[in-house]
Coordinates of C-alpha atoms in Angstrom, one line a residue:
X228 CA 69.2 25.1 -10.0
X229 CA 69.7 27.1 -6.9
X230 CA 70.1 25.7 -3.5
X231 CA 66.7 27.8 -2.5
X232 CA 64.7 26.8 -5.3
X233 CA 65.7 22.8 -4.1
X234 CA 65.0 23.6 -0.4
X235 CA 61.7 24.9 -1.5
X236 CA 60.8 22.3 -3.6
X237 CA 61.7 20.0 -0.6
X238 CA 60.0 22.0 2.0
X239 CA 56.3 21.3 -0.7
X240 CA 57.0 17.6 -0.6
X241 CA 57.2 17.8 3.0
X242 CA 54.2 19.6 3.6
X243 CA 52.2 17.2 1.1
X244 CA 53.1 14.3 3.1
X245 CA 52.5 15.7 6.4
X246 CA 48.9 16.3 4.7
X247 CA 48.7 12.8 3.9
X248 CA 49.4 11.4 7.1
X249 CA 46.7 13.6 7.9
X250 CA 44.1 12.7 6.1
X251 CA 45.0 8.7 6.2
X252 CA 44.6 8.8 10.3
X253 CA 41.6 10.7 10.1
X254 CA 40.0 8.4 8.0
X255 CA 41.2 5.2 9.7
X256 CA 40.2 7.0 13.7
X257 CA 36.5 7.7 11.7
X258 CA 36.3 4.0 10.7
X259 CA 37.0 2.9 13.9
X260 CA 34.9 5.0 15.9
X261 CA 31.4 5.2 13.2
X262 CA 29.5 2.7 15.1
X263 CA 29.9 3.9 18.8
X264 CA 29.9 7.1 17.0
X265 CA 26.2 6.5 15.2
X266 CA 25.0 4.9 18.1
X267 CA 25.5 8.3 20.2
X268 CA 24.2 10.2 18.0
X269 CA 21.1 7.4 17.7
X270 CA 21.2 7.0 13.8
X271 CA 21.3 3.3 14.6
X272 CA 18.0 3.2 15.8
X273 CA 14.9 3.0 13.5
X274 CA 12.9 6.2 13.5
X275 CA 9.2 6.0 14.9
X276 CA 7.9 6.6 11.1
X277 CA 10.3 3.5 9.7
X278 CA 9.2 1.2 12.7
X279 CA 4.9 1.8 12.4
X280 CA 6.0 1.5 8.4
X281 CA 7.5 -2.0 8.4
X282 CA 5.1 -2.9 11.2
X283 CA 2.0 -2.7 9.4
X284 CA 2.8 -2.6 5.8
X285 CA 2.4 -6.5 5.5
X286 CA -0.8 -6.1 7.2
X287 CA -2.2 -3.7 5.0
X288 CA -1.1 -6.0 2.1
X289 CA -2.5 -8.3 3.0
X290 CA -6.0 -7.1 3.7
X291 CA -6.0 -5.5 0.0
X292 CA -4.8 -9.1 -1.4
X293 CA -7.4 -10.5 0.3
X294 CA -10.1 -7.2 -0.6
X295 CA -9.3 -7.4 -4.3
X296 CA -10.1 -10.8 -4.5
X297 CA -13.3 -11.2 -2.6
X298 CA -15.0 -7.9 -4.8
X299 CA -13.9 -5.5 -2.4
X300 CA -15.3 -7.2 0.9
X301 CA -13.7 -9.1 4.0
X302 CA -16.8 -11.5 4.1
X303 CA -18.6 -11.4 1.6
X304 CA -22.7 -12.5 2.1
X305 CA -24.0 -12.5 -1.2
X306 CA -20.9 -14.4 -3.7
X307 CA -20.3 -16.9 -6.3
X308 CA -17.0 -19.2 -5.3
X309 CA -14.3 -18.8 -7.7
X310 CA -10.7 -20.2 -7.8
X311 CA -11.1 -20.4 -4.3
X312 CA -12.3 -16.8 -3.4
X313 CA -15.9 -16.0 -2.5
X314 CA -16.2 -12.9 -4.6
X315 CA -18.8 -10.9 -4.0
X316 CA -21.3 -9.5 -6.1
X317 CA -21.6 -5.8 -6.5
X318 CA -24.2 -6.2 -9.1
X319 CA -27.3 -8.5 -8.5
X320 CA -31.0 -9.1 -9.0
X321 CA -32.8 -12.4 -8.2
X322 CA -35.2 -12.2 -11.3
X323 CA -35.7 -13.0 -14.8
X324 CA -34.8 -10.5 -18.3
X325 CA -34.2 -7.8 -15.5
X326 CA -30.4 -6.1 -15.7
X327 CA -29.2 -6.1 -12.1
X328 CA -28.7 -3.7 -9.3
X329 CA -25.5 -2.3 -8.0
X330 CA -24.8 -3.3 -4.9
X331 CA -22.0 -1.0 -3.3
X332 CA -23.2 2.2 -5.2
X333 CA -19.5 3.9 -3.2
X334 CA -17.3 1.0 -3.9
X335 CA -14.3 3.1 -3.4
X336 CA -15.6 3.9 0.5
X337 CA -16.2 0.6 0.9
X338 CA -13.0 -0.7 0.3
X339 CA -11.1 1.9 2.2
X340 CA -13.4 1.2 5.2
X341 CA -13.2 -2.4 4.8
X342 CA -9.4 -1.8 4.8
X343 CA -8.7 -0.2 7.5
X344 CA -11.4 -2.5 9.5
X345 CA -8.8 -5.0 9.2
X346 CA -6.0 -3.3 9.9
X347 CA -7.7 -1.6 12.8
X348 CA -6.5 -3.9 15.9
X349 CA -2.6 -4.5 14.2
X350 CA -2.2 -0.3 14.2
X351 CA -2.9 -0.3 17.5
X352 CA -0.2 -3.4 18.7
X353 CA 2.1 -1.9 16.6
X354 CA 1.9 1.8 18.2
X355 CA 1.8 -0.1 21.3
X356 CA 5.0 -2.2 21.1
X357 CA 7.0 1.2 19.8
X358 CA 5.9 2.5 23.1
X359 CA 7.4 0.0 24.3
X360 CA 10.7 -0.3 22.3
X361 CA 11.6 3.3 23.3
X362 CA 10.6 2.8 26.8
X363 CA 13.3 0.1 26.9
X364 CA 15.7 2.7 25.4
X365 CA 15.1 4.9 28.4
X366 CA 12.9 7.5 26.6
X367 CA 9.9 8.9 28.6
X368 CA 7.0 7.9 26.0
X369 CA 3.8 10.0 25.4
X370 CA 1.7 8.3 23.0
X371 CA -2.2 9.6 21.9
X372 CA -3.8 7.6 19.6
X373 CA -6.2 9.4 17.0
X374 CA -8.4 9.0 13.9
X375 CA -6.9 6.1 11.2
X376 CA -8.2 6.9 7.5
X377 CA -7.4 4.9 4.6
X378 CA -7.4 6.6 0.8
X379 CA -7.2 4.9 -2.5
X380 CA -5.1 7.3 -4.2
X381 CA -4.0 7.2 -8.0
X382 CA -1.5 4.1 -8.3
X383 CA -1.3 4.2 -4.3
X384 CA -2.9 3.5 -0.6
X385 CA -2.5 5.8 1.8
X386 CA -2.9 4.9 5.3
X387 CA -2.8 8.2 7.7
X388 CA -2.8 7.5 11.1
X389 CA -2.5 11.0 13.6
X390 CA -1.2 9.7 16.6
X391 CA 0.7 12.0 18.1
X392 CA 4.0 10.7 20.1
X393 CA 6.3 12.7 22.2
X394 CA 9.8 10.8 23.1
X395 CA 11.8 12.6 26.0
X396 CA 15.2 11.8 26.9
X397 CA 17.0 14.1 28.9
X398 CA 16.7 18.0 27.5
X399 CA 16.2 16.2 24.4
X400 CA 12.3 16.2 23.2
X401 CA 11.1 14.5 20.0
X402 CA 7.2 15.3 18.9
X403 CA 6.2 12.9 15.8
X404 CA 2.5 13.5 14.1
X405 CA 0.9 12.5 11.9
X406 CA 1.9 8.6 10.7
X407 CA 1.4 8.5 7.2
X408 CA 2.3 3.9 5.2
X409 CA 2.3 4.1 1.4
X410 CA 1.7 1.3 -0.3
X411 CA 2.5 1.1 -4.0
X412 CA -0.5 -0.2 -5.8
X413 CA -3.0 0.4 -8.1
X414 CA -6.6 -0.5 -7.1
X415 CA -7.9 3.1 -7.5
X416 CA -7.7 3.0 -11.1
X417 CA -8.8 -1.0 -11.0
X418 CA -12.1 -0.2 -9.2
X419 CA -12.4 3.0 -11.6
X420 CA -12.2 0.0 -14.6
X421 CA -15.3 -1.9 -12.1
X422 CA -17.5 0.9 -11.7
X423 CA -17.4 1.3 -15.7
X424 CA -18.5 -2.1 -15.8
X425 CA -21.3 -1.9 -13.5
X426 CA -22.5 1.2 -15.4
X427 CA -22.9 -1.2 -18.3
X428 CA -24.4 -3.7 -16.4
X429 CA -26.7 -1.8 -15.0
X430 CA -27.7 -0.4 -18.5
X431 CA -27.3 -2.6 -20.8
X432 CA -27.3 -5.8 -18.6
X433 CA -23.4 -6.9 -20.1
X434 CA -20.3 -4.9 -20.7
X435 CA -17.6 -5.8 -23.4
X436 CA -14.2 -6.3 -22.2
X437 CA -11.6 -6.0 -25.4
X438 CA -13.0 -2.3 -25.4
X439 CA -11.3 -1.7 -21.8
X440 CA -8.5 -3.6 -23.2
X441 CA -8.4 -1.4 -26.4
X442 CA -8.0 1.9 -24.4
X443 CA -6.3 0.6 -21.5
X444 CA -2.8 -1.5 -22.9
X445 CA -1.7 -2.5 -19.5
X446 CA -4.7 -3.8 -18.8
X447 CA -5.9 -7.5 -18.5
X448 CA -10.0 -7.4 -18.6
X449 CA -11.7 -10.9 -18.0
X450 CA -15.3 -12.1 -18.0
X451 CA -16.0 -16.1 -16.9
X452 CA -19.6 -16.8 -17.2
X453 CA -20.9 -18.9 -14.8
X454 CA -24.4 -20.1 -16.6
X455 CA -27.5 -19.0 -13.9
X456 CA -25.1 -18.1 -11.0
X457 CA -23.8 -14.6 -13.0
X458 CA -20.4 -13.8 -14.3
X459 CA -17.1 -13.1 -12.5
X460 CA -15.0 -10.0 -14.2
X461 CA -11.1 -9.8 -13.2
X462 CA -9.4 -7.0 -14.0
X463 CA -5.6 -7.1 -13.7
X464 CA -2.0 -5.2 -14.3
X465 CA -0.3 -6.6 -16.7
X466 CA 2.8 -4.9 -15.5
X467 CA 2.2 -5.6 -11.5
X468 CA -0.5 -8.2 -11.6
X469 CA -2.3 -6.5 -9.1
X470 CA -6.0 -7.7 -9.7
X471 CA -9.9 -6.9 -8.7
X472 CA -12.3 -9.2 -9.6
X473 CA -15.5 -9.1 -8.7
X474 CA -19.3 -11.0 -9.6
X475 CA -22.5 -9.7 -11.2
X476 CA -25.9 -11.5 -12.3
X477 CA -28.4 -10.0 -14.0
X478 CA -30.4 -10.4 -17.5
X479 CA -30.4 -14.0 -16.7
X480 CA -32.5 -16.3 -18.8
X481 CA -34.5 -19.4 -17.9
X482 CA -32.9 -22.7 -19.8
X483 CA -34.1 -23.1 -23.1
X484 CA -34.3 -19.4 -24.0
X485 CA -31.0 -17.9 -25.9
X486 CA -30.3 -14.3 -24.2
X487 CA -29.6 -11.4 -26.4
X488 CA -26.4 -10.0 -26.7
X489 CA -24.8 -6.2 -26.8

């Protein structure tokens, strides 16, 4: 082999470990420097859309939790107690052989409105101490509040909230609008499942449950009868065991006299 061919060869290893030291201090100067580096450029600190998100989501939980289990009301006036819930009822007459009368004839408006009733005076602490956070960070803060609107949307709650929010720090200028929490759950489709039901009721004075159960697999229908009082029906996911329940009463029969059935 000739010299030049071995000098060249030499002269590639060289270079390739010149690379190497390269790339090694590179790599160890951005692992030193990420945080102070992140924090600069502020991707340490939680966006406005993350911080009203993890503010409020429990809220909004909650208030559906509690929704679904009182028949799609915070406090319910007309309800039968069960398992420890006063459910109301969406279906009721106080007669006699009569089917009964719905009760919330727009469930679905109901709930959202009862929703974001509850919600209402959190949103506003939690925009509120936001304002707050970045003030403490040194950002000029301009904060309108706007309309909140709640949505039951197919296997999910949408809570919109345009407030508009300026941050300002320097020649640096932030604009955020609107605020937009989704919640993963299913109570569209579960009230959908009650309304059937109250069409039966309504008609026919009872509904059958196994032919929900038929058509919908995932599906858990319930009816408890609770003698003169009315029925409760709970409908749950099998899958996420989210639940409605809610109470009826009507074709009710005086003791003594057997009721006909579908």
């Amino acid at each position: 082999m000739s010299e030049k061919k071995v000098m060249s060869k030499k002269g590639q290893v060289t270079i390739f470990i010149i690379i190497a030291i390269i790339i090694v201090a590179v790599g160890i100067l951005i692992y030193s420097f990420y945080p102070q580096i992140k924090t600069s450029l502020g991707t340490t600190q939680q966006n406005p859309s993350s911080f009203i998100q993890s503010c409020i989501e429990n809220d909004i939980t909650d208030a559906v939790s509690k929704i679904s289990a009182q028949g799609g009301s915070i406090a319910p006036t007309n309800f039968i107690v069960y398992n420890n819930s006063n459910v109301e009822f969406l279906c009721y007459i106080n007669e006699y052989y009569k089917n009964c009368l719905v009760q919330q004839p727009m469930l679905k408006q109901h709930i959202e409105s009862q929703i974001k009733n509850q919600i209402d005076k959190n949103v506003d602490a939690c925009f509120a101490s936001m304002k707050s956070s970045y003030e403490k960070q040194g950002y000029t803060v301009d904060l309108k509040t706007g309309e909140k609107r709640i949505e039951l949307l197919p296997k999910r709650i949408v809570s919109t909230f345009n407030y508009s929010l300026t941050l300002t720090k320097g020649e640096n200028v932030q604009r955020y609008n609107p605020f937009i929490v989704v919640l993963d759950n299913n109570l569209y489709e579960l009230t959908a499942i009650a309304n059937s039901i109250l069409d039966w009721e309504t008609t026919y004075g009872d509904a059958e449950t196994t032919t929900y159960m038929t058509y919908y697999h995932d599906l858990k229908v319930e009816k408890i009868l609770r003698g003169t009082e009315g029925k409760v029906y709970v409908i749950t996911d099998r899958n996420t065991g989210n639940k409605f329940q809610f109470a009826t009463r009507g074709q009710i029969w005086p003791a003594g006299y057997l009721a006909p059935t579908l």
